[in-house]
Structures are given as structure tokens and as C-alpha cells.
PDB file of C-alpha atoms and ligand atoms in Angstrom:
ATOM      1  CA  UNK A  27       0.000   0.000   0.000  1.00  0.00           C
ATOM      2  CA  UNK A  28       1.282   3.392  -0.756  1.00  0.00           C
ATOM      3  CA  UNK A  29       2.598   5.283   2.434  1.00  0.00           C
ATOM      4  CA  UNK A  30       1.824   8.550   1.567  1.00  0.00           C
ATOM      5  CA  UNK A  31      -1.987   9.541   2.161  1.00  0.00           C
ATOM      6  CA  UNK A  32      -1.785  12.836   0.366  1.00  0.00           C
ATOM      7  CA  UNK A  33       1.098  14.056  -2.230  1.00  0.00           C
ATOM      8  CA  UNK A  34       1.162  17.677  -3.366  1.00  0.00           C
ATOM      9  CA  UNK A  35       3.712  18.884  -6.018  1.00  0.00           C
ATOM     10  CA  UNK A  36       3.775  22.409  -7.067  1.00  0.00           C
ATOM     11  CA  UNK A  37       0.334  22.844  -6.669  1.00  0.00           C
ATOM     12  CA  UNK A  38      -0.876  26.802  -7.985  1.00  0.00           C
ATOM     13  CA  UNK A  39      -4.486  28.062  -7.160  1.00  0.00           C
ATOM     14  CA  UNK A  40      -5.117  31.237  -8.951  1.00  0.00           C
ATOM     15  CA  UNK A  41      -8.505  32.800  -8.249  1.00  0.00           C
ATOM     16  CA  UNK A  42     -10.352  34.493 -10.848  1.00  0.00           C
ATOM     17  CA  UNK A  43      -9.095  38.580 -10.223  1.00  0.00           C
ATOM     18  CA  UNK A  44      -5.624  37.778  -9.962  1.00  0.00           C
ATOM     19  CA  UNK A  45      -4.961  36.420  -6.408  1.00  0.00           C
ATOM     20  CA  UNK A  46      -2.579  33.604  -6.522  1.00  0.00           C
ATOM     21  CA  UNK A  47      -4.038  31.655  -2.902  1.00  0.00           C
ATOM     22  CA  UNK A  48      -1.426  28.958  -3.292  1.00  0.00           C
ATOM     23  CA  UNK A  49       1.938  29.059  -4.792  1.00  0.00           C
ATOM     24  CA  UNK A  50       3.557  26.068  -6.095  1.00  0.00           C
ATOM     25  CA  UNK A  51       3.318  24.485  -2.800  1.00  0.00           C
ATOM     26  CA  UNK A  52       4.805  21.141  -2.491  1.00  0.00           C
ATOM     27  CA  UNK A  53       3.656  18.366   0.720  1.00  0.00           C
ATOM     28  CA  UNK A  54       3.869  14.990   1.225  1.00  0.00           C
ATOM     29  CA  UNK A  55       1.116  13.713   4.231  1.00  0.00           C
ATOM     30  CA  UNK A  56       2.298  10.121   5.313  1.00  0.00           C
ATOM     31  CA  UNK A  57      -0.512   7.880   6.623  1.00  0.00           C
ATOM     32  CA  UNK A  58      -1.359   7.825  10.273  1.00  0.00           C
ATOM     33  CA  UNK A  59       0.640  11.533  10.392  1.00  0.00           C
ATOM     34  CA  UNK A  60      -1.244  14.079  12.330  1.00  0.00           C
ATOM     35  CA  UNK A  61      -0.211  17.681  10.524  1.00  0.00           C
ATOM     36  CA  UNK A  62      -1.533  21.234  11.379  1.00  0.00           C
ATOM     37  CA  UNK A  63      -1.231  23.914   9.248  1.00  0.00           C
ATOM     38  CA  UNK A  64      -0.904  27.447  10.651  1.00  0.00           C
ATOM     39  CA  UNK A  65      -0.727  30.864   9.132  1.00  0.00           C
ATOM     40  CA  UNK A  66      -2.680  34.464   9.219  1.00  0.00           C
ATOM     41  CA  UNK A  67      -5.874  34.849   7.957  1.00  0.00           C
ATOM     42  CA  UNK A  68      -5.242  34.881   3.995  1.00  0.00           C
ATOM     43  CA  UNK A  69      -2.582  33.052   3.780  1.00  0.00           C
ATOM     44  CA  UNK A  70      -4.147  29.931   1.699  1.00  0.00           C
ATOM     45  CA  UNK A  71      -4.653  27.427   4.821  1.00  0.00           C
ATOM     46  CA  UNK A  72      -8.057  26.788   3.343  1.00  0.00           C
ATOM     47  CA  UNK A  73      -7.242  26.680  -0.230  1.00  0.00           C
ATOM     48  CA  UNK A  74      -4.819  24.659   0.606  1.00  0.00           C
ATOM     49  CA  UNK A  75      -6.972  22.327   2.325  1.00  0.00           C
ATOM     50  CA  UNK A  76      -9.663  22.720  -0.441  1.00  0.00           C
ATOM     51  CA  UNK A  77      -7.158  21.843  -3.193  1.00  0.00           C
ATOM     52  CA  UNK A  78      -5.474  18.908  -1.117  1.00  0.00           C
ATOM     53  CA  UNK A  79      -9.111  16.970   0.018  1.00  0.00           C
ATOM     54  CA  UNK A  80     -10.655  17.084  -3.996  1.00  0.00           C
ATOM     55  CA  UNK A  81     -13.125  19.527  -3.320  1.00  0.00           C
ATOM     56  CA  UNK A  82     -11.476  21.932  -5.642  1.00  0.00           C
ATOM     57  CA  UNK A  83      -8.736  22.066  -8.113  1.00  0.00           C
ATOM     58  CA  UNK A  84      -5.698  23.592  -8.528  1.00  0.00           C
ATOM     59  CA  UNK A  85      -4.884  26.146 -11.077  1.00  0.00           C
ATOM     60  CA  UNK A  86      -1.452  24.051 -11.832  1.00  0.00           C
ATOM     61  CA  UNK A  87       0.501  21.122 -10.278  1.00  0.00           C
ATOM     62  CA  UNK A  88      -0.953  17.711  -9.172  1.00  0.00           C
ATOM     63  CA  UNK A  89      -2.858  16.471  -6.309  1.00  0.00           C
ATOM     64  CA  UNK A  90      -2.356  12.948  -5.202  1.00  0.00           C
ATOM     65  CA  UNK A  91      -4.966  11.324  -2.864  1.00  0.00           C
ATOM     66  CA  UNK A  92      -3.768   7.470  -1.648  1.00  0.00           C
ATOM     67  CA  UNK A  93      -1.900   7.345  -4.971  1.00  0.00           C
ATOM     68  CA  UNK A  94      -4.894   8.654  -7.168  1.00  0.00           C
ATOM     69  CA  UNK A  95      -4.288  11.326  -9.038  1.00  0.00           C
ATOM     70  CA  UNK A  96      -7.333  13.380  -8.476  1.00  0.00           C
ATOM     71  CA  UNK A  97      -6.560  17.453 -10.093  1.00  0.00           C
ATOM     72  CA  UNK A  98      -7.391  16.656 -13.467  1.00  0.00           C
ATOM     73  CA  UNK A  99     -10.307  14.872 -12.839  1.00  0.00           C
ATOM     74  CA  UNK A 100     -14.138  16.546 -13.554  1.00  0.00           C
ATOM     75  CA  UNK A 101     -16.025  17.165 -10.314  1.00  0.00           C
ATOM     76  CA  UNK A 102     -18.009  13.464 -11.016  1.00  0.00           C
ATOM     77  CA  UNK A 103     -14.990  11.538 -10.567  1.00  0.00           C
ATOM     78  CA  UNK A 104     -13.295  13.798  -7.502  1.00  0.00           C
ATOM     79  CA  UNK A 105     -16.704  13.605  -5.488  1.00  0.00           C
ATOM     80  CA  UNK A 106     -16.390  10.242  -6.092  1.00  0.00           C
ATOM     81  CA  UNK A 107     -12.680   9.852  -4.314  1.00  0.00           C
ATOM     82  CA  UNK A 108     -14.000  12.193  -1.755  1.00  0.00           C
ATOM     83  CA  UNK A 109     -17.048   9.705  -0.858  1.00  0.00           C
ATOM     84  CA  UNK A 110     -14.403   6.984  -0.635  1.00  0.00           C
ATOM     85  CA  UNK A 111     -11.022   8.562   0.774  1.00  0.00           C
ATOM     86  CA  UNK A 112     -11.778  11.557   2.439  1.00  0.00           C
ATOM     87  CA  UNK A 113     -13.561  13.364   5.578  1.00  0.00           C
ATOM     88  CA  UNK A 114     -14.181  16.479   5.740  1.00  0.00           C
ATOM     89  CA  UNK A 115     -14.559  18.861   9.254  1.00  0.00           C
ATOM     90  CA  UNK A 116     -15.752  22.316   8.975  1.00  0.00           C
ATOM     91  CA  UNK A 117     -15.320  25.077  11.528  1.00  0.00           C
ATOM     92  CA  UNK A 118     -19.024  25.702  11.345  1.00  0.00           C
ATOM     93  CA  UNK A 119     -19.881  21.839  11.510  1.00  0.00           C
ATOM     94  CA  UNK A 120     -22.408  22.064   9.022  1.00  0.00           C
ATOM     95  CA  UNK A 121     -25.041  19.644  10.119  1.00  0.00           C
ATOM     96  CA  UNK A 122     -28.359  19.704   8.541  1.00  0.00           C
ATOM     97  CA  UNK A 123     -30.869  21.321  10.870  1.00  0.00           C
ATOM     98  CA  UNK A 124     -33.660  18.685  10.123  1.00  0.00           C
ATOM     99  CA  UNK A 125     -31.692  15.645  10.271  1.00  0.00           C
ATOM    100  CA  UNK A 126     -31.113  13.916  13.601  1.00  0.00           C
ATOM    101  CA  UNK A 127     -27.390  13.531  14.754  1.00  0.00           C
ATOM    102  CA  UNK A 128     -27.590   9.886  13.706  1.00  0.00           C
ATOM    103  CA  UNK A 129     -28.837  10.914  10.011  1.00  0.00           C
ATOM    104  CA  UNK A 130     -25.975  13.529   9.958  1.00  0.00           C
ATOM    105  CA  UNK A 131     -23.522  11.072  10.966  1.00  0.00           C
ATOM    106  CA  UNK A 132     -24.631   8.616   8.428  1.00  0.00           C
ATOM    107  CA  UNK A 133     -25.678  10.832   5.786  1.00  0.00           C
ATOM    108  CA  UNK A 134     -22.443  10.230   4.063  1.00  0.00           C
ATOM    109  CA  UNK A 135     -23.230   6.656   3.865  1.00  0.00           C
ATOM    110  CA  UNK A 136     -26.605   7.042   2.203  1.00  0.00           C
ATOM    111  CA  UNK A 137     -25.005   9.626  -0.436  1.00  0.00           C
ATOM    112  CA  UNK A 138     -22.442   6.742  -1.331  1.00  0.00           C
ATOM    113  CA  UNK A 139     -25.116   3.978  -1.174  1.00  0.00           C
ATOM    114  CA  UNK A 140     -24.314   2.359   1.261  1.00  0.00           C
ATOM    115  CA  UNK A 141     -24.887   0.651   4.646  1.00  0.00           C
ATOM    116  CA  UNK A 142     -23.222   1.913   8.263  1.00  0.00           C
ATOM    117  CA  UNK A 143     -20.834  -0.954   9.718  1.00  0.00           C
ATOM    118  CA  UNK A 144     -22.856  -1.186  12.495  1.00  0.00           C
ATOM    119  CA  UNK A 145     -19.609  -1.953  14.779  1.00  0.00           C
ATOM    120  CA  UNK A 146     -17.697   1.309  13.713  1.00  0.00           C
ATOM    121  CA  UNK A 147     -20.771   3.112  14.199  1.00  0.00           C
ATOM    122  CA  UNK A 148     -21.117   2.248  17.666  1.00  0.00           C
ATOM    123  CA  UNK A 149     -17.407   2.562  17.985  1.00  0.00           C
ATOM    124  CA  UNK A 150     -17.611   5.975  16.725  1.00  0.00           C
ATOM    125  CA  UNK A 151     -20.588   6.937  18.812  1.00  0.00           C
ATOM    126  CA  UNK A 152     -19.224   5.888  22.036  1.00  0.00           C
ATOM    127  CA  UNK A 153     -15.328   6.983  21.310  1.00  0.00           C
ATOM    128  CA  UNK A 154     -16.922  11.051  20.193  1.00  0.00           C
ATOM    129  CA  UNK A 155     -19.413  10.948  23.458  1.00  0.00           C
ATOM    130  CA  UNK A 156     -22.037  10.984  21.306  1.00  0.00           C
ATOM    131  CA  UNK A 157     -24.216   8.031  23.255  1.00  0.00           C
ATOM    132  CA  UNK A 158     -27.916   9.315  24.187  1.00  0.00           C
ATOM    133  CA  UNK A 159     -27.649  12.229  21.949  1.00  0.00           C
ATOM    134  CA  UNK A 160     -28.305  10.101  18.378  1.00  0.00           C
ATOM    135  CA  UNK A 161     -32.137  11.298  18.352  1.00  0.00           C
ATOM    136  CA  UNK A 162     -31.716  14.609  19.050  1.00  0.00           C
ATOM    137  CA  UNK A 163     -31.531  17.580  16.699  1.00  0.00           C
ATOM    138  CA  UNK A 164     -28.443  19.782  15.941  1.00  0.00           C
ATOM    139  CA  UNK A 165     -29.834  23.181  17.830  1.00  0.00           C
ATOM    140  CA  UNK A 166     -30.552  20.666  20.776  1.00  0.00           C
ATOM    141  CA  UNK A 167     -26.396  20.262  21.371  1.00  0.00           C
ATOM    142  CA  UNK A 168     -24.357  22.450  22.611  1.00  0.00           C
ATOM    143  CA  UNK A 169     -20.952  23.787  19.972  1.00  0.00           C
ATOM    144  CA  UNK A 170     -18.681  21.126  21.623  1.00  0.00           C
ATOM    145  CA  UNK A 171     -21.567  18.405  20.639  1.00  0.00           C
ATOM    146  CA  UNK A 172     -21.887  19.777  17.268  1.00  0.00           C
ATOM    147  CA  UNK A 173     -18.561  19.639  16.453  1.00  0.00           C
ATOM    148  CA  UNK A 174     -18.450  15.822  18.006  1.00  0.00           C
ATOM    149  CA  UNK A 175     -21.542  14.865  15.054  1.00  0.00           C
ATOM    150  CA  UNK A 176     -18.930  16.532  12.386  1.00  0.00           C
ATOM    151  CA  UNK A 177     -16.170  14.126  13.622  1.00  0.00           C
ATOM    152  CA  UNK A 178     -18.003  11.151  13.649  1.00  0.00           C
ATOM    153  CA  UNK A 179     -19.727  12.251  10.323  1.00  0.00           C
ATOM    154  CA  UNK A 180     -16.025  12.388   9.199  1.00  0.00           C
ATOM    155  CA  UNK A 181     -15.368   8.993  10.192  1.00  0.00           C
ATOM    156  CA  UNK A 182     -18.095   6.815   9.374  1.00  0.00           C
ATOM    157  CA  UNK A 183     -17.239   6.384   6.030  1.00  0.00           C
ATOM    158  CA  UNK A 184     -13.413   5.166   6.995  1.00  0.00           C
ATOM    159  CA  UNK A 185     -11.672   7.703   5.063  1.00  0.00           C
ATOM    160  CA  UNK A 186      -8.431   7.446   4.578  1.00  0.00           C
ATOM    161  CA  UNK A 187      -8.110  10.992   5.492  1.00  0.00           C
ATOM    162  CA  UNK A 188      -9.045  13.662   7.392  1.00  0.00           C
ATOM    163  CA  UNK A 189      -9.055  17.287   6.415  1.00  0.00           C
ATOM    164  CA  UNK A 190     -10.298  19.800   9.395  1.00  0.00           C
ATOM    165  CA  UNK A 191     -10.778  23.270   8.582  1.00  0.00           C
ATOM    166  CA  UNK A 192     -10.272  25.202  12.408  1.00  0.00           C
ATOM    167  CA  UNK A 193     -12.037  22.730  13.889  1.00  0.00           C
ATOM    168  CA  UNK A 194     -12.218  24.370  17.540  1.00  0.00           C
ATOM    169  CA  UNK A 195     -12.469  27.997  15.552  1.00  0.00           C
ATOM    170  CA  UNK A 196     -15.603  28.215  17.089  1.00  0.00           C
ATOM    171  CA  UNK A 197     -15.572  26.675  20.198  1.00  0.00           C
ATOM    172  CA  UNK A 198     -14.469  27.760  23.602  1.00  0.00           C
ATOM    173  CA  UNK A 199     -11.029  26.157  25.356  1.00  0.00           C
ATOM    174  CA  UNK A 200     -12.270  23.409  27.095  1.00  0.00           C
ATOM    175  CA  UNK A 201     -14.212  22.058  24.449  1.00  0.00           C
ATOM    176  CA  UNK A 202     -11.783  22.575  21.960  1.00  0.00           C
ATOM    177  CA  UNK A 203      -9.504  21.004  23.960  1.00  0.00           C
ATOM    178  CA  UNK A 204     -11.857  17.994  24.108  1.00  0.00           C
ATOM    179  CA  UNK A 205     -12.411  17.988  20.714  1.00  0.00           C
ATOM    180  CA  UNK A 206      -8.599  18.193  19.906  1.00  0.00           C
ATOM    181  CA  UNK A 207      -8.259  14.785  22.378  1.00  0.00           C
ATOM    182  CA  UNK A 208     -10.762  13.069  19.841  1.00  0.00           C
ATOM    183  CA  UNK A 209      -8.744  13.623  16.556  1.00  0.00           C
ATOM    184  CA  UNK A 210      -5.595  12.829  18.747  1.00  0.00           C
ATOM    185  CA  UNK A 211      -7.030   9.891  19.913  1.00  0.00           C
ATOM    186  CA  UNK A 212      -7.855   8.790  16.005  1.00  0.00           C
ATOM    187  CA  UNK A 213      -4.471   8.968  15.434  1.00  0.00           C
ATOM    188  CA  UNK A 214      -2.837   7.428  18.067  1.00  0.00           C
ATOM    189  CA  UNK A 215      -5.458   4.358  18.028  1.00  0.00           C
ATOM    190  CA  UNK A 216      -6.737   3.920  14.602  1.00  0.00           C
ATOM    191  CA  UNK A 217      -3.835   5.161  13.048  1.00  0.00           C
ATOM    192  CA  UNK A 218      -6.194   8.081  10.984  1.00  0.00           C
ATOM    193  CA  UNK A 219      -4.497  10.219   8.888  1.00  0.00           C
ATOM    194  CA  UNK A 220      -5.658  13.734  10.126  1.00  0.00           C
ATOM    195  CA  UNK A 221      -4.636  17.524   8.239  1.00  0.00           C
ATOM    196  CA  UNK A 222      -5.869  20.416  10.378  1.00  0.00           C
ATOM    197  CA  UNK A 223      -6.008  23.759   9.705  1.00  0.00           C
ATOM    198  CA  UNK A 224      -5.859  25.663  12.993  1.00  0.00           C
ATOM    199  CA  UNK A 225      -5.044  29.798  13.927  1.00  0.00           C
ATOM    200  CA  UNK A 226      -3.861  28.143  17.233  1.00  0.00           C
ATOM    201  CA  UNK A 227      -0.673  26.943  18.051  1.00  0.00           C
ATOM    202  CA  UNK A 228      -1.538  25.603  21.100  1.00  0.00           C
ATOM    203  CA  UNK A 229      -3.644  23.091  18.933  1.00  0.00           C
ATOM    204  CA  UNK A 230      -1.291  22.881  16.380  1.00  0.00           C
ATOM    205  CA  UNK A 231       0.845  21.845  19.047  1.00  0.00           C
ATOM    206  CA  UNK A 232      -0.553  18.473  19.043  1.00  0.00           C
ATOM    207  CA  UNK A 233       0.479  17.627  16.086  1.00  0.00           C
ATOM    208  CA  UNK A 234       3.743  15.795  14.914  1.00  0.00           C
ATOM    209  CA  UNK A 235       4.628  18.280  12.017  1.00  0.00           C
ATOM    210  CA  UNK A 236       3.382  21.876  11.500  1.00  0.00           C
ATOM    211  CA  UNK A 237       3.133  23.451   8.055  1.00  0.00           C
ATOM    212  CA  UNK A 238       2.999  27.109   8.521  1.00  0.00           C
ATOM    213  CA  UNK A 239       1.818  29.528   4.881  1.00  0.00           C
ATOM    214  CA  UNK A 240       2.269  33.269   4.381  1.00  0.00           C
ATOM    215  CA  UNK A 241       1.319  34.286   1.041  1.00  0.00           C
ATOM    216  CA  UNK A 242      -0.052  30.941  -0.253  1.00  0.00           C
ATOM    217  CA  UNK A 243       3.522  29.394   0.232  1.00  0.00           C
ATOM    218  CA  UNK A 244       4.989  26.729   2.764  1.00  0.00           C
ATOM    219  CA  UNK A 245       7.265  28.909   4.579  1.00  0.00           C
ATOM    220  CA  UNK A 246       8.101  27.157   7.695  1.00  0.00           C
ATOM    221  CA  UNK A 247       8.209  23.405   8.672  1.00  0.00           C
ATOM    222  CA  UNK A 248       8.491  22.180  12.537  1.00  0.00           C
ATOM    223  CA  UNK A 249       8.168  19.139  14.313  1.00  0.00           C
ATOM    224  CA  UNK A 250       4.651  19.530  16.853  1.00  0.00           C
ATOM    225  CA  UNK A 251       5.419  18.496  20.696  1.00  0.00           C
ATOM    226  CA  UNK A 252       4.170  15.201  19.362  1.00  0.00           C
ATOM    227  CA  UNK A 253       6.870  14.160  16.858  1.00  0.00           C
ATOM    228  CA  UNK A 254       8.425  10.915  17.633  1.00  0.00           C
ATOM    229  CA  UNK A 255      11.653  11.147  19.443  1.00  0.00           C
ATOM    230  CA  UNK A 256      14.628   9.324  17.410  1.00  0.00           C
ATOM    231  CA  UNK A 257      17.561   8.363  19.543  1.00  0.00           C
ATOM    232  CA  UNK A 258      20.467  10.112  18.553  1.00  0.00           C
ATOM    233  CA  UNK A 259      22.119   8.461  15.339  1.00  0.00           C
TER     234      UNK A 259
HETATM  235  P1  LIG B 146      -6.915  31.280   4.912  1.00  0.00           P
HETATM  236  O1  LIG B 146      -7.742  30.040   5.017  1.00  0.00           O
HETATM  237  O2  LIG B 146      -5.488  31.119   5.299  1.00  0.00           O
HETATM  238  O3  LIG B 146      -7.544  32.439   5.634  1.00  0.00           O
HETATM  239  P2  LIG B 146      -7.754  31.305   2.119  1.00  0.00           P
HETATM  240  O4  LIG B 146      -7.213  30.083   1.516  1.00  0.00           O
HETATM  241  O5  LIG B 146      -9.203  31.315   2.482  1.00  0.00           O
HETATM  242  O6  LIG B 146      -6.858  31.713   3.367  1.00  0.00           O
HETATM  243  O7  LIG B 146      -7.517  32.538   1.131  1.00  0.00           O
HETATM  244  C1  LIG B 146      -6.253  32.791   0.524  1.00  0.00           C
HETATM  245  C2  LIG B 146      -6.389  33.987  -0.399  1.00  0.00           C
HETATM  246  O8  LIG B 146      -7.255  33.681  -1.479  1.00  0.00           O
HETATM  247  C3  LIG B 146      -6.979  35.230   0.268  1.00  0.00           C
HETATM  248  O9  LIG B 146      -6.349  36.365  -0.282  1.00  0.00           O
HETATM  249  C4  LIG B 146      -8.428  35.165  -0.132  1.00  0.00           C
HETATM  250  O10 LIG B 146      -8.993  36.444  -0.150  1.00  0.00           O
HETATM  251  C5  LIG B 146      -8.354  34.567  -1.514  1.00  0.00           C
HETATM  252  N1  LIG B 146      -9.554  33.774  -1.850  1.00  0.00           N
HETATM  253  C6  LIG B 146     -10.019  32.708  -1.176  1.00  0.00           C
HETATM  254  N2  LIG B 146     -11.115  32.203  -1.767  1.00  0.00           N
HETATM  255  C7  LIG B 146     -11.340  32.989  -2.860  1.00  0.00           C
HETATM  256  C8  LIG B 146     -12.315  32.979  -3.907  1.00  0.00           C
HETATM  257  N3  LIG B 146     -13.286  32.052  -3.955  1.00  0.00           N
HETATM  258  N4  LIG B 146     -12.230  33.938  -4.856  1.00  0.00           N
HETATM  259  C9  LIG B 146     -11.242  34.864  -4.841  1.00  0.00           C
HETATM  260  N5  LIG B 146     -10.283  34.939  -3.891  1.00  0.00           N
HETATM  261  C10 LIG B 146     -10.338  34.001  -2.917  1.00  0.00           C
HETATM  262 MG1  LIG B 147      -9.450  29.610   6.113  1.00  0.00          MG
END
């Protein structure tokens, strides 16, 4: 199996009015890595994320999503690999309102045809605290529960990646803090691959490598308080 989970190479996003949000940006996301990517406001975190998870395409340069090629291909195909490879976590969790949190969760089942393992499920459901909340409605949980429903709505489908867009961006410490444990957690015991845009480098922290952009470019590269530590050669 191919170790890499997602493979940039000089990827380009021009938008339409002459802002260049990504500039040949090179990144290669090994499976099970947990990597944040920091930056100020502007500086192409989510393009970068849009361009790396299929949901849009670069302007130049090639996308690679577990070793399928995926920038050339018409929206079709890439919603396609997104059904099947990818999770997606907004800062705004985008539920739907009039689906219950177990609908939401599964609703990216039912758009790929097909059935929820009912043992991840349950996995899922117990793992993001989400037990006894299944029949309720979005506006009945609080922003930490939310967010816990995009997670698992993430996960269900197994993706082989994770792409979170300031996932605590609108949540208070404590709760993001929770919510940080969770994709942590993935990592550590499922081995997820997880890409998180974050403003805070407190979350970013957790990580094992942080990506930081100014100017739609890669300008910095550390190792997050979580990077493996490699006796001395
Ligand atoms: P960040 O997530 O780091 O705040 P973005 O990736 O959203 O940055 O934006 C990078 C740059 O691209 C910004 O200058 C932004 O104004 C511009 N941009 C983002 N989306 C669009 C769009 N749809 N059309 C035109 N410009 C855009
Ligand atoms: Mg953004």
C-alpha cells in the first residue's frame, strides 16, 4: 500500500481577479501523520486544504490522494474519491438542521449507497461521546456536541483521510480542547491520517509536524510536541 496519504507537487491556485491563494506548494502527508497547518488569515490554509481533500482544483501542479491522481479529474470523478477517501470537518460543523445527529452522521453513507458498519458506528458513537444524543436535533447540542456529530460524520465512512478546517475555531477552550483529544485519539489508536487547519498553536501543538503559509507558500516546517523522538544516530 502506498505510504503517503496525500502528495502535493507544485500545486498553484489562482482565483479568478488575480490572487494567486497557493503558490507552487509542495507536501507529502504520510498515513497515520497528524499535521496542522498554521498561518494568518489569507494566507491559503483553506485553499490549501480545499485543493489537497478534492473539493477543488488547482490552477497548476498535481494532487495525489492514496496514490490517485485526483486534479485533473471533472467534479463526477473527484466527489467520487471524496465519498471513498476523504472526511471532511468544517469550523461551522455544518449539520443539517432537520436531520437527527444519527442521520448527519450517516448521511455520508446514504449519499455513497451504502450501509453503516454497524460496529464502527457504535465505535464511533461511544469513542466522540455521542451516546444518548443520536435522536436529538443539531440546535438541541451544545458547539462542543456539534462539532463531536462533524467528527463522527467524518469517520463513518473510513476515510483514509481527514481534512479539518479550524475545527475548535468556534468553540471555547475546554471544548476545543476535548475535541482536539478526539482527533488525537484517532491517530494514536486507529492510526487516521488527520490535516488540520488551525489559527492556534496551542492546537497545532498536538500535532507531529506543523506546516505554517504566508502568502499561499509553505514557509516554515516544525516538528509539533508530538513528533516521535529518534535516539540520537
Ligand atoms: P486562509 O484560510 O489562510 O484564511 P484562504 O485560503 O481562504 O486563506 O484565502 C487565501 C487567499 O485567497 C486570500 O487572499 C483570499 O482572499 C483569496 N480567496 C479565497 N477564496 C477565494 C475565492 N473564492 N475567490 C477569490 N479569492 C479568494
Ligand atoms: Mg481559512
Amino acid at each position: 500500500m502506498n505510504a503517503d496519504a496525500v502528495v502535493l507537487s507544485s500545486v498553484t491556485r489562482a482565483y479568478p481577479g488575480g490572487v494567486t491563494a497557493l503558490d507552487d506548494v509542495s507536501l507529502q502527508v504520510q498515513r497515520g501523520e497528524f499535521l496542522a497547518v498554521v498561518g494568518q488569515s489569507g494566507s491559503g490554509k483553506s485553499t490549501l486544504l480545499h485543493c489537497a481533500s478534492g473539493l477543488d482544483t488547482p490552477t497548476s501542479g498535481s494532487v495525489v490522494i492514496g496514490g490517485t491522481e485526483v486534479s485533473r479529474m471533472n467534479e463526477t470523478r473527484r466527489a467520487k474519491v471524496r465519498r471513498e477517501q476523504v472526511g471532511f470537518i468544517f469550523q461551522s460543523y455544518n449539520l443539517v438542521p432537520s436531520l437527527s445527529v444519527e442521520q448527519n452522521i450517516t448521511l455520508p453513507l446514504r449519499l455513497a449507497g451504502r450501509r453503516p458498519d454497524s460496529a464502527w458506528l457504535a465505535g464511533l458513537v461511544q469513542r466522540t461521546g455521542l451516546t444518548g444524543l443520536l435522536h436529538r436535533a443539531p440546535s438541541e447540542l451544545s458547539g462542543g456536541q456539534r462539532q463531536r456529530v462533524a467528527v463522527c460524520r467524518a469517520l463513518v465512512a473510513r476515510p483514509a483521510v481527514v481534512f479539518a478546517d479550524e475545527p475548535t475555531g468556534a468553540l471555547d477552550s475546554v471544548t476545543a480542547a476535548s475535541v482536539l483529544d478526539l482527533l488525537e485519539s484517532l491517530v494514536d489508536d486507529l492510526g487516521q491520517t488527520v490535516i488540520m487547519v488551525t489559527h492556534d498553536l496551542r492546537a497545532a501543538g498536538r500535532a507531529r509536524r506543523v506546516v505554517t503559509m504566508a502568502g499561499g507558500r509553505i514557509t516554515h516546517v516544525a516538528a509539533g510536541h508530538r513528533a516521535p523522538v529518534r535516539a540520537a544516530a
